[in-house]
Each structure stands twice: as C-alpha cells, then as structure tokens.
Coordinates of C-alpha atoms in Angstrom, one line a residue:
Chain A
M387 CA -15.2 46.1 16.2
S388 CA -18.0 44.2 17.9
D389 CA -17.2 41.0 19.7
Q390 CA -20.0 39.5 17.7
I391 CA -18.0 39.8 14.5
Y392 CA -15.6 37.0 13.5
E393 CA -13.2 36.7 10.6
V394 CA -12.7 33.9 8.1
K395 CA -9.0 33.9 7.2
S396 CA -7.2 32.1 4.4
P397 CA -5.2 29.1 5.8
L398 CA -2.7 29.4 3.0
M399 CA -1.6 31.4 0.0
G400 CA -3.9 30.7 -3.0
T401 CA -6.6 31.8 -5.3
F402 CA -9.9 32.9 -3.6
Y403 CA -13.1 31.6 -5.2
R404 CA -16.6 32.7 -4.1
A405 CA -18.3 29.8 -5.8
S406 CA -17.6 26.0 -5.5
A407 CA -17.5 25.5 -9.3
P408 CA -16.9 27.8 -12.3
G409 CA -20.2 29.4 -13.3
A410 CA -21.9 28.3 -10.1
P411 CA -23.6 31.0 -7.9
A412 CA -21.5 32.6 -5.2
L413 CA -21.6 30.6 -2.0
V414 CA -22.5 33.7 0.1
E415 CA -23.5 37.3 -0.5
I416 CA -23.4 40.2 1.9
G417 CA -26.4 40.2 4.2
Q418 CA -26.9 36.5 3.8
K419 CA -27.7 34.4 6.8
I420 CA -25.5 31.4 7.3
E421 CA -25.4 28.4 9.6
A422 CA -22.3 27.0 11.4
S423 CA -20.2 24.9 9.1
D424 CA -21.7 26.3 5.9
I425 CA -19.0 26.6 3.2
V426 CA -18.4 30.3 2.6
C427 CA -15.6 30.3 0.0
V428 CA -12.9 28.1 -1.5
I429 CA -9.1 28.5 -1.7
E430 CA -7.2 26.8 -4.5
S431 CA -3.5 26.4 -3.9
M432 CA -1.4 24.2 -6.2
K433 CA -4.5 22.4 -7.6
I434 CA -5.7 21.5 -4.1
F435 CA -9.0 23.0 -3.2
T436 CA -9.8 23.9 0.4
E437 CA -13.3 24.7 1.4
L438 CA -13.6 27.3 4.2
R439 CA -16.5 26.8 6.6
A440 CA -18.2 29.2 9.0
E441 CA -17.3 28.5 12.6
K442 CA -20.6 29.9 13.8
G443 CA -23.9 30.8 12.3
G444 CA -24.6 34.5 11.5
V445 CA -24.9 37.1 8.8
I446 CA -22.2 37.9 6.2
K447 CA -21.1 41.5 6.8
E448 CA -18.1 41.9 4.5
I449 CA -16.4 40.1 1.7
L450 CA -12.9 41.5 1.4
A451 CA -11.4 39.7 -1.6
D452 CA -12.5 39.5 -5.2
N453 CA -13.3 36.3 -6.9
E454 CA -10.1 34.7 -8.4
E455 CA -7.9 37.1 -6.4
M456 CA -4.6 35.8 -5.0
V457 CA -4.8 35.9 -1.2
M458 CA -2.1 35.4 1.4
K459 CA -1.9 33.1 4.4
N460 CA -3.9 34.6 7.3
Q461 CA -5.5 37.2 5.1
V462 CA -9.0 38.2 6.2
L463 CA -11.5 37.1 3.6
I464 CA -14.9 37.5 5.1
R465 CA -16.4 39.1 8.2
V466 CA -19.4 37.5 9.8
E467 CA -21.7 38.8 12.5
A468 CA -22.4 35.9 14.7
G469 CA -25.8 35.3 16.1
Chain B
M1164 CA 16.2 18.5 -39.8
V1165 CA 12.9 17.2 -38.6
F1166 CA 11.2 20.4 -37.5
E1167 CA 12.5 24.0 -37.7
R1168 CA 10.7 25.4 -34.7
I1169 CA 8.8 23.8 -31.9
L1170 CA 6.3 25.6 -29.6
I1171 CA 6.2 24.2 -26.1
A1172 CA 2.6 24.5 -24.7
N1173 CA 3.7 24.1 -21.1
R1174 CA 5.7 25.6 -18.2
G1175 CA 8.0 24.6 -15.4
E1176 CA 10.5 21.7 -15.5
I1177 CA 8.8 19.9 -18.4
A1178 CA 9.0 23.0 -20.6
L1179 CA 12.8 23.1 -19.9
R1180 CA 13.1 19.4 -20.6
V1181 CA 11.6 19.9 -24.1
I1182 CA 13.7 23.0 -24.7
R1183 CA 16.8 21.0 -23.8
A1184 CA 15.9 18.1 -26.2
C1185 CA 15.2 20.6 -29.0
K1186 CA 18.5 22.5 -28.5
E1187 CA 20.5 19.3 -28.8
L1188 CA 18.7 18.7 -32.1
G1189 CA 19.3 22.2 -33.4
I1190 CA 15.6 23.0 -33.3
Q1191 CA 14.4 26.5 -32.4
T1192 CA 12.1 26.8 -29.4
V1193 CA 9.2 29.0 -28.6
A1194 CA 8.0 29.3 -25.0
V1195 CA 4.5 30.4 -23.9
Y1196 CA 4.0 32.0 -20.5
S1197 CA 1.4 33.4 -18.2
D1198 CA 1.7 36.6 -16.2
A1199 CA 3.0 34.5 -13.3
D1200 CA 5.8 33.0 -15.3
K1201 CA 7.2 36.0 -17.2
D1202 CA 10.6 35.7 -15.5
S1203 CA 10.6 31.9 -15.6
L1204 CA 13.6 29.9 -16.8
H1205 CA 11.6 28.3 -19.7
V1206 CA 11.0 31.8 -21.0
T1207 CA 14.6 32.8 -20.7
L1208 CA 16.1 29.7 -22.2
A1209 CA 13.7 29.4 -25.2
D1210 CA 14.7 31.2 -28.4
S1211 CA 11.5 33.3 -28.2
A1212 CA 8.5 33.5 -25.9
I1213 CA 4.9 34.5 -26.3
H1214 CA 2.6 35.8 -23.5
I1215 CA -0.7 33.9 -23.4
G1216 CA -2.6 35.4 -20.6
P1217 CA -3.2 35.8 -16.8
A1218 CA -1.8 33.5 -14.1
L1219 CA -4.8 31.2 -13.8
S1220 CA -4.3 28.1 -15.9
S1221 CA -7.8 28.3 -17.2
K1222 CA -6.9 31.6 -18.8
S1223 CA -3.4 30.7 -20.0
Y1224 CA -2.0 27.2 -20.3
L1225 CA -5.4 25.6 -20.5
N1226 CA -6.7 28.3 -22.9
Q1227 CA -6.7 26.6 -26.3
E1228 CA -7.6 29.8 -28.2
A1229 CA -4.7 31.7 -26.6
I1230 CA -2.3 28.9 -27.4
L1231 CA -3.5 28.4 -30.9
D1232 CA -3.0 32.2 -31.5
A1233 CA 0.5 31.8 -30.1
I1234 CA 1.2 28.9 -32.5
R1235 CA 0.0 31.0 -35.5
Q1236 CA 2.1 34.0 -34.4
S1237 CA 5.2 31.9 -33.7
G1238 CA 5.5 30.2 -37.1
A1239 CA 6.2 26.9 -35.3
D1240 CA 5.8 23.8 -37.3
A1241 CA 5.2 21.5 -34.3
V1242 CA 3.8 21.7 -30.8
H1243 CA 5.0 19.8 -27.8
P1244 CA 2.3 19.7 -25.1
G1245 CA 4.4 18.3 -22.2
Y1246 CA 2.2 16.6 -19.5
G1247 CA -0.9 17.9 -17.9
F1248 CA -2.7 21.0 -19.3
L1249 CA -3.7 20.3 -22.9
S1250 CA -1.5 17.2 -23.4
E1251 CA -4.4 14.7 -23.4
N1252 CA -7.0 17.0 -25.0
A1253 CA -8.1 15.4 -28.2
G1254 CA -9.7 18.7 -29.3
F1255 CA -6.4 20.5 -29.0
A1256 CA -4.5 17.8 -30.9
K1257 CA -7.1 18.1 -33.7
A1258 CA -6.9 21.9 -33.7
C1259 CA -3.2 21.8 -34.1
Q1260 CA -3.6 19.4 -37.0
D1261 CA -6.2 21.7 -38.6
L1262 CA -3.7 24.5 -38.3
G1263 CA -1.2 22.4 -40.3
V1264 CA 1.1 22.1 -37.3
T1265 CA 2.3 18.7 -36.0
F1266 CA 1.1 17.8 -32.5
I1267 CA 4.0 15.9 -30.8
G1268 CA 2.0 13.0 -29.4
P1269 CA -0.5 10.4 -30.4
S1270 CA -3.3 11.2 -32.9
A1271 CA -6.5 13.0 -31.6
E1272 CA -8.3 9.7 -32.3
S1273 CA -6.0 7.7 -30.1
I1274 CA -6.2 10.3 -27.3
S1275 CA -10.0 9.9 -27.4
R1276 CA -9.8 6.2 -27.3
A1277 CA -7.4 6.2 -24.4
G1278 CA -9.5 8.7 -22.5
D1279 CA -12.8 6.9 -22.8
K1280 CA -12.2 4.5 -19.9
S1281 CA -15.3 2.4 -20.0
S1282 CA -15.2 1.7 -23.8
A1283 CA -11.4 1.1 -23.6
R1284 CA -12.1 -1.4 -20.8
K1285 CA -14.7 -3.3 -22.8
A1286 CA -12.5 -3.3 -26.0
L1287 CA -9.5 -4.6 -24.1
M1288 CA -11.5 -7.3 -22.4
T1289 CA -12.5 -8.7 -25.7
L1290 CA -8.8 -8.9 -26.6
G1291 CA -8.1 -10.9 -23.5
I1292 CA -6.3 -8.1 -21.7
P1293 CA -6.8 -8.5 -17.9
V1294 CA -8.7 -5.6 -16.3
I1295 CA -9.8 -5.4 -12.7
P1296 CA -13.0 -7.5 -12.6
G1297 CA -16.1 -5.6 -11.6
S1298 CA -19.5 -4.3 -12.4
D1299 CA -19.9 -2.8 -15.9
D1300 CA -22.8 -0.6 -14.7
V1301 CA -23.9 1.2 -11.6
I1302 CA -24.9 -1.0 -8.7
I1303 CA -28.5 -0.3 -8.0
S1304 CA -29.3 -2.7 -5.1
V1305 CA -27.8 -4.8 -2.4
D1306 CA -28.8 -7.9 -4.3
M1307 CA -27.0 -6.8 -7.4
A1308 CA -23.9 -5.9 -5.3
C1309 CA -23.9 -9.4 -3.8
E1310 CA -24.3 -11.1 -7.2
V1311 CA -21.4 -9.2 -8.8
A1312 CA -19.3 -9.8 -5.7
K1313 CA -19.9 -13.5 -6.0
D1314 CA -18.7 -13.4 -9.6
V1315 CA -15.5 -11.5 -9.0
G1316 CA -14.7 -13.0 -5.6
F1317 CA -14.2 -11.3 -2.2
P1318 CA -12.7 -8.9 -1.1
V1319 CA -14.5 -6.3 -3.1
I1320 CA -14.4 -2.5 -3.0
L1321 CA -17.4 -0.1 -3.5
K1322 CA -16.5 3.1 -5.2
A1323 CA -18.5 6.3 -5.9
S1324 CA -18.8 7.0 -9.6
G1325 CA -18.6 10.7 -9.0
G1326 CA -15.6 10.3 -6.9
G1327 CA -12.1 9.9 -6.0
G1328 CA -9.9 10.8 -3.0
G1329 CA -11.1 7.8 -1.0
R1330 CA -14.5 9.2 -0.1
G1331 CA -17.5 6.9 -0.7
M1332 CA -15.1 3.9 -0.8
R1333 CA -15.7 0.8 1.3
I1334 CA -14.1 -2.6 1.4
A1335 CA -16.1 -5.7 2.1
N1336 CA -14.5 -9.1 2.8
N1337 CA -17.8 -11.1 2.8
E1338 CA -21.5 -10.8 2.0
A1339 CA -22.4 -9.6 5.5
E1340 CA -19.9 -6.8 5.3
L1341 CA -21.1 -6.0 1.8
V1342 CA -24.7 -5.6 2.9
Q1343 CA -23.6 -3.2 5.6
A1344 CA -21.1 -1.3 3.4
F1345 CA -23.5 -0.8 0.6
D1346 CA -25.8 1.8 2.3
M1347 CA -22.9 3.6 3.9
A1348 CA -20.9 3.8 0.6
S1349 CA -24.0 5.1 -1.2
G1350 CA -24.7 7.7 1.6
E1351 CA -21.1 8.9 1.6
A1352 CA -21.1 9.2 -2.2
R1353 CA -24.2 11.3 -2.1
A1354 CA -22.9 13.5 0.6
A1355 CA -19.5 14.0 -1.0
F1356 CA -20.4 14.2 -4.6
G1357 CA -24.2 14.8 -4.7
N1358 CA -24.4 11.5 -6.6
P1359 CA -25.2 8.2 -4.9
D1360 CA -24.1 6.0 -7.8
I1361 CA -21.6 3.4 -6.9
Y1362 CA -19.9 0.6 -8.7
L1363 CA -18.1 -2.5 -7.4
E1364 CA -14.8 -4.1 -8.3
K1365 CA -12.5 -6.7 -7.0
Y1366 CA -10.3 -5.3 -4.3
I1367 CA -6.7 -6.0 -5.1
E1368 CA -4.9 -6.2 -1.8
N1369 CA -1.6 -4.4 -1.4
P1370 CA -1.0 -4.0 -5.1
R1371 CA 2.0 -2.4 -6.8
H1372 CA 1.6 0.3 -9.4
I1373 CA 3.7 -0.8 -12.2
E1374 CA 3.7 0.9 -15.6
I1375 CA 5.2 0.2 -19.0
Q1376 CA 6.8 2.9 -21.2
V1377 CA 6.1 2.3 -24.9
I1378 CA 7.2 4.2 -27.9
G1379 CA 5.7 3.6 -31.3
D1380 CA 6.3 5.2 -34.7
T1381 CA 3.7 6.0 -37.3
H1382 CA 4.7 3.0 -39.4
G1383 CA 3.4 0.4 -37.0
N1384 CA 6.6 -0.3 -35.0
I1385 CA 5.9 -0.3 -31.3
I1386 CA 8.4 -1.3 -28.5
Y1387 CA 8.4 -1.2 -24.7
L1388 CA 11.2 0.3 -22.7
G1389 CA 10.8 -1.8 -19.5
E1390 CA 8.8 -1.0 -16.4
R1391 CA 8.6 1.7 -13.8
E1392 CA 7.7 1.0 -10.2
C1393 CA 5.5 3.8 -8.9
S1394 CA 4.0 2.3 -5.8
I1395 CA 5.2 5.0 -3.4
Q1396 CA 2.2 7.3 -3.7
M1397 CA 0.0 9.5 -1.5
R1398 CA -3.6 10.4 -2.3
Y1399 CA -3.0 8.8 -5.7
Q1400 CA -0.1 11.1 -6.4
K1401 CA 3.2 9.4 -7.2
L1402 CA 6.1 10.5 -5.0
I1403 CA 9.0 8.1 -5.8
E1404 CA 9.5 6.2 -9.0
E1405 CA 12.1 3.5 -9.9
A1406 CA 13.2 1.6 -12.9
P1407 CA 13.4 -1.3 -13.0
S1408 CA 11.1 -2.8 -10.3
S1409 CA 12.6 -5.1 -7.8
F1410 CA 9.4 -7.1 -8.0
V1411 CA 9.4 -7.7 -11.8
D1412 CA 11.4 -10.6 -13.1
D1413 CA 12.2 -11.2 -16.8
E1414 CA 9.1 -13.3 -17.4
L1415 CA 6.7 -10.7 -15.9
R1416 CA 8.5 -7.9 -17.7
Q1417 CA 8.0 -9.6 -21.0
E1418 CA 4.4 -10.4 -20.3
L1419 CA 3.6 -6.8 -19.1
G1420 CA 5.6 -5.4 -22.0
Q1421 CA 3.9 -7.5 -24.7
T1422 CA 0.5 -6.6 -23.1
A1423 CA 1.3 -2.9 -23.2
V1424 CA 2.2 -3.2 -26.9
K1425 CA -1.0 -5.1 -27.6
I1426 CA -3.0 -2.3 -25.9
A1427 CA -1.1 0.3 -27.9
R1428 CA -2.0 -1.5 -31.1
A1429 CA -5.6 -1.8 -30.1
I1430 CA -6.0 1.9 -29.9
D1431 CA -3.7 2.6 -32.9
Y1432 CA -1.3 4.4 -30.7
H1433 CA 1.9 6.1 -31.8
N1434 CA 4.5 8.3 -30.1
A1435 CA 5.4 7.9 -26.4
G1436 CA 2.8 6.5 -24.0
T1437 CA 2.5 4.6 -20.7
M1438 CA 0.2 1.7 -19.8
E1439 CA -0.5 1.6 -16.1
F1440 CA -1.1 -1.7 -14.3
L1441 CA -1.9 -2.9 -10.8
V1442 CA 0.1 -6.0 -9.9
D1443 CA -0.9 -8.2 -6.9
R1444 CA 1.4 -10.3 -4.7
E1445 CA 0.9 -13.4 -6.9
K1446 CA 2.1 -11.3 -9.9
N1447 CA -1.4 -11.2 -11.5
F1448 CA -1.7 -7.9 -13.3
Y1449 CA -4.6 -5.8 -14.3
F1450 CA -4.6 -2.9 -16.8
M1451 CA -5.7 0.4 -15.3
E1452 CA -5.2 3.2 -17.9
V1453 CA -3.2 4.7 -20.7
N1454 CA -1.3 7.9 -20.2
A1455 CA -1.2 9.4 -23.7
R1456 CA 1.7 11.7 -23.2
V1457 CA 5.2 11.9 -21.8
Q1458 CA 5.2 11.2 -18.1
V1459 CA 6.7 13.1 -15.2
E1460 CA 8.8 10.0 -14.3
H1461 CA 10.1 9.4 -17.8
P1462 CA 13.8 10.1 -16.8
V1463 CA 14.2 6.9 -14.8
T1464 CA 13.5 5.0 -18.0
E1465 CA 15.9 7.2 -19.9
A1466 CA 18.5 6.5 -17.2
I1467 CA 18.4 2.7 -17.5
T1468 CA 17.9 2.5 -21.3
G1469 CA 20.0 5.4 -22.6
I1470 CA 17.1 6.4 -24.8
D1471 CA 16.1 10.1 -24.8
I1472 CA 12.3 9.7 -24.8
V1473 CA 11.5 13.4 -25.6
Q1474 CA 13.8 13.3 -28.6
E1475 CA 12.2 10.1 -29.7
Q1476 CA 8.8 11.8 -29.5
I1477 CA 10.1 14.5 -31.8
F1478 CA 11.5 12.0 -34.4
I1479 CA 8.3 10.0 -34.3
A1480 CA 6.1 13.0 -34.8
A1481 CA 8.3 14.0 -37.8
G1482 CA 7.5 10.6 -39.3
A1483 CA 10.8 8.8 -38.7
R1484 CA 10.9 5.1 -38.1
L1485 CA 12.2 3.9 -34.8
D1486 CA 15.9 3.2 -35.1
I1487 CA 15.8 0.7 -32.3
Q1488 CA 14.1 -2.7 -32.1
Q1489 CA 12.8 -4.5 -29.1
E1490 CA 15.9 -6.7 -28.8
D1491 CA 18.1 -3.6 -28.8
V1492 CA 16.5 -2.4 -25.5
R1493 CA 18.8 -3.3 -22.6
L1494 CA 18.1 -2.3 -19.1
N1495 CA 21.3 -1.2 -17.4
G1496 CA 21.6 -0.4 -13.7
W1497 CA 19.0 1.2 -11.4
S1498 CA 17.4 4.6 -11.4
I1499 CA 15.2 6.4 -8.7
E1500 CA 13.3 9.7 -9.0
C1501 CA 12.0 11.8 -6.1
R1502 CA 9.4 14.4 -6.8
I1503 CA 10.4 17.5 -4.9
N1504 CA 7.1 19.2 -4.1
A1505 CA 6.4 22.5 -2.5
S1506 CA 4.3 20.8 0.2
D1507 CA 4.9 20.6 3.9
P1508 CA 5.5 17.1 5.4
D1509 CA 5.0 18.6 8.9
D1510 CA 1.6 20.0 8.0
N1511 CA -0.2 17.1 6.4
F1512 CA 1.5 17.9 3.0
M1513 CA -0.3 21.2 2.7
P1514 CA 0.8 23.3 -0.3
S1515 CA 3.7 25.6 0.6
P1516 CA 3.9 28.3 -2.1
G1517 CA 6.3 31.2 -1.5
V1518 CA 9.7 32.7 -2.4
I1519 CA 12.8 30.5 -2.5
E1520 CA 15.3 32.5 -0.7
S1521 CA 18.2 30.4 -1.8
V1522 CA 18.8 27.0 -3.2
I1523 CA 21.9 24.7 -3.4
F1524 CA 21.6 22.0 -6.0
P1525 CA 22.9 18.4 -5.6
G1526 CA 25.4 17.1 -8.2
G1527 CA 28.2 14.6 -8.7
P1528 CA 28.2 11.3 -10.4
G1529 CA 24.9 9.8 -11.5
V1530 CA 22.7 12.7 -10.4
R1531 CA 20.2 14.5 -12.7
L1532 CA 18.1 17.4 -11.6
D1533 CA 15.2 18.6 -13.8
T1534 CA 14.0 21.9 -12.2
H1535 CA 13.0 25.4 -13.0
I1536 CA 13.7 26.9 -9.6
H1537 CA 16.5 29.2 -8.6
D1538 CA 17.4 31.8 -5.9
Q1539 CA 14.5 34.2 -5.4
Y1540 CA 12.1 32.2 -7.5
M1541 CA 8.5 32.7 -6.5
V1542 CA 6.7 29.4 -6.3
T1543 CA 3.2 30.6 -7.0
P1544 CA 0.0 28.8 -5.9
Y1545 CA -1.4 28.8 -9.4
Y1546 CA 0.1 25.6 -10.7
D1547 CA 1.0 22.1 -9.3
S1548 CA 3.4 21.8 -6.5
L1549 CA 6.3 20.1 -8.4
V1550 CA 9.4 22.2 -8.1
G1551 CA 11.9 19.7 -9.3
K1552 CA 12.7 16.0 -10.0
L1553 CA 15.8 14.6 -8.5
I1554 CA 16.9 11.5 -10.4
V1555 CA 19.8 9.3 -9.7
W1556 CA 21.4 6.4 -11.5
A1557 CA 23.7 3.7 -10.1
K1558 CA 24.8 0.2 -10.8
D1559 CA 22.1 -1.5 -8.6
R1560 CA 19.3 -0.6 -6.2
P1561 CA 21.3 -0.4 -3.0
A1562 CA 23.8 1.9 -4.6
A1563 CA 21.0 4.0 -6.1
I1564 CA 19.4 4.4 -2.7
E1565 CA 22.7 5.6 -1.2
R1566 CA 23.2 8.0 -4.0
M1567 CA 19.7 9.4 -3.7
N1568 CA 20.3 9.8 0.1
R1569 CA 23.4 11.8 -0.4
A1570 CA 21.9 13.9 -3.2
L1571 CA 18.9 14.7 -1.0
E1572 CA 21.3 15.7 1.7
E1573 CA 23.1 18.1 -0.6
F1574 CA 19.8 19.6 -1.9
D1575 CA 19.1 22.7 0.3
I1576 CA 16.0 24.8 -0.5
K1577 CA 15.5 27.8 1.9
G1578 CA 12.3 29.8 2.1
I1579 CA 9.6 27.1 1.5
A1580 CA 8.8 23.7 2.9
T1581 CA 9.4 20.8 0.5
T1582 CA 9.2 17.0 0.5
I1583 CA 13.0 16.6 0.8
P1584 CA 13.2 15.7 4.5
F1585 CA 10.3 13.3 4.0
F1586 CA 12.1 11.4 1.3
R1587 CA 15.2 11.0 3.5
E1588 CA 13.0 9.2 6.0
V1589 CA 11.3 7.0 3.4
L1590 CA 14.6 6.0 1.8
N1591 CA 15.9 4.8 5.2
H1592 CA 12.8 2.8 6.0
P1593 CA 13.6 -0.9 6.2
D1594 CA 10.7 -1.9 4.0
F1595 CA 11.7 0.6 1.3
R1596 CA 15.3 -0.7 1.4
T1597 CA 14.2 -4.3 1.0
G1598 CA 11.7 -3.4 -1.7
E1599 CA 8.7 -4.4 0.3
I1600 CA 6.5 -1.7 -1.1
D1601 CA 3.0 -1.4 -2.4
T1602 CA 0.5 1.4 -2.9
H1603 CA -0.3 1.5 0.9
F1604 CA 3.3 2.0 1.9
I1605 CA 2.8 5.7 2.8
D1606 CA -0.3 5.0 4.8
R1607 CA 1.6 2.4 6.9
F1608 CA 4.6 4.8 7.1
F1609 CA 2.4 7.3 8.9
S1610 CA 0.5 4.9 11.1

C-alpha cells in the first residue's frame, strides 16, 4: 500500500452511518476530494454520535463498511489517498 | 382482574420491571424484541414474545407499525411503553387507543400538552407557576438582549434554540459581558447547529435538580409521592438519584408537591408522571418540564413510600381509583440509586459496549438491583448505555451511603468498563457526604 494512503478507523464499536442525518446525502463518495478535518462518517454507539474527520486532505479511495452496519473498535472504515 | 394480558413495548431493565409488576398481579405478559435482543431476559421471562425487527431502534422499538402489528397479533388488552422509545409519543398512544387497547400512561392529549414546551410554559405562567424567567421569543439584537436581561436580572444565560450539549451557551454577569457574549453565542450556535437563533433566560447559579413524582387516577384524584434529588448529572444525564432530598424541608416539599399537582391538573394529567424543577440556593424553584411516563429513577420513591409505581400505573389505566390519599403518603428512610452504565470513566465516559464475561451481583439487606445483564450477555451499541440500576434503602442518608458503598464493592462486572468505580469515588467525596450538591457537582469533581 502506498504511503500516501491513510485509514479512517472506528474509535469504538457502533453503527456506521455514511450521512449525518437520516435521508441526508452521504458525507463522502468514492473519488470525492476532501479537505483536512472534513467529516467523513458518523459512528453511533449507545445513542452517542461521534463524527469522524479526515486527518488530511485527499481523495476517498475506498469505503469499507455499509451504511448502518455494526463496526468494531479499530475497524478500518475508509481509505483516503492523501495529497 | 384489571387486564388479562399486557404487551411491553420496551426492552432491558424496564421491560423486566414491568414483567415483574404484571406477574405479581397475575397478568400475562408479552415481550417484543429486536434481532439484537432475541436471547434477552425480558424475552425469556415474559409469557410470550414477538419479534419486531432489526437491531436499530428506528426499525424495531421505535417502529410504531411493527409494534402495533405485534399488539394485534398478541391479543393484549393493554400496552406498557416503559420509558424512552414510544413512551411519550402522543401518536402512538392514540394509535393504541384506536386499536381498542389501553395505553398505560397519560392520554394522548396530555402527552401532547406536556411535550409542547413553549405553550406549556405560557399556560403555566398564567396559573402563577414559577418558570425560569426569560425571553419568549428569539433574541434578534444586542439591544433586545439587554432589555430582556434588565427585566429578568443578571446573571443571564444565552442558549442556542437549535441546541443542547452546552454549545452556543454563554453566561453574562453584566451588560458589558452580555454585549460581548451575544455575538459569540450566535456564532457558536450557527457553527454547531446551522441556526444562529438564540434565546435568553435568567441563569440559576448552582441549582439543584429536584423532581416530584405524581400519580393521578382518571377520576380526578392526584397525589404527590415526595421528591427526588437528581443533581448528580453529567451532560444533562442523571447518574445518582436520591429520595428524599437533604435540601428539601417539609415546607418546600409541600410547596413543590402542591405545585406539581397543580401542573398535572392544568394539563389534565393522569397516571404516573414527574414534574421537574430547578431549585436555587434560596429555595426559589422554577418548573422545567413534565416527564409523561414512568422514570428510570422511580425505585427510590418506591423505596421510601412503599408504593409500587408500576402497579399503580396498571390500576390507574384500568380505571381504578387511587386507594391512597395524600395524607397516607409517608416518607420512610432514605434511598439512593446509581445508574450503572456501560461507559468508561477512564476514557471520558465513552460508550463501552461488549460482552460481559462474568458478573457478580450485590445483595444483602436493603439492596435492590434492576438489571437485564448476566454472564456472557452482549451489551450491544444499539441502545442506551444503562446496564443496571443499583438501589439501596436504609434508615437515613449516612446509612444509605454506606450501604451503597458496600453494594458497589460487591458488584463485579468483568469484560466491559462501567461507572461502578466512578460512583465509589463520588460517594466518598466530602461534598457528596454532606449533601453539598448541585448540577455542577460533576464538573467540579473533575476539575
């Protein structure tokens, strides 16, 4: 894997959401360009919502979980090509 | 008997609580469950159980259609909604009624009235019930903010109308601070909620959260069952509740109780309900809101009154008259509840779902534990973090604190982080022991 690729991991077990509200468009799509600190997905655990932000700007390469899927702590959710 | 079969539209410890109340009354119980709860205790202990959908609450416990289908299928003649989920949903209460099934709670109309906070506020003000003084409308300019602040008196707090969680909130002690705070509060509100609207109210310094339990029948009899002290909270979530409150004397208790009954009458309330108040250091009190359902912390009131609130709910829903009058309500001893949450005190109280490898429950005199957990139970991330309520009763407050201390020491949950170690620290804090508590206790505790 290229050094340029970084991973967005889930900080805790919870439900993965691609949008910030039900019915809203997905926060990111594959191929989309993002800036550092953009919100890329949301994890809900025990009614607490945690927004995950991009650490660097770049392009979304892979989205590895389905919307509303249960994800584990440290599970890789999104791969981003930095730059 | 009152009802033949009750469907419990909830999960976890409160579903168990209702099942227990029903069993003691010889009423059959029907549980509902999502995919995540198929092996849960409320499913095992109910007489029958109906699957209502996937794990996500929005597709199961909050899915009215699925629950209404289950009600039809079950042949239940009444529904107990517990707390949370659909318990304060007027549409659901109405839909049950339309099905010819009794909703164990207030009427749909009362739920609506209790839920519409701004019109409830206006209606209660006309009855002379104290509410926190503030602006009735959105504050549109600094001048308007200063004018309202002069009316209600400093200090004041600016709050985002979209908000909650402390964001967009600013406190001002004088006009100069208010001018400065106004733009910042508005900016924060816009950033946090996409809505710059803010309103202003009098800032009650170091208030206590004190609430009154009421029960009322459908024949117009309403009584209050004393107060609960719920000042130990974090991020507006209660953590420890007590009954009675060491701050409330007989005079204040009577005043709060009579006010709570007046509020209940004003919204034509029946069944069990709670009126929440903020009380300042001078014992001025301000009405906050009605909780139109049974509350998480109801057991502390049960402990000191000897009244089974859930069974009372069932009798009232069946049309019975209260068999107790105000003068029969006697407060006896002291009760404390700790909410055992699956959250990690060492990691900023982050949720800590996972499998409970093993658990040893506390016991002995004066200890009550309402919980749905057991060895190998999977605490899923789908629902709230409450895994149990530990309640103690003793003759007075110091004895209740000691009893809670030893019960917490006995309670051993392996596999997930919980709030148990945190409660042991709080209970041994000198200010907690002397009863010097208010809603900022936890903030100070960590600073």
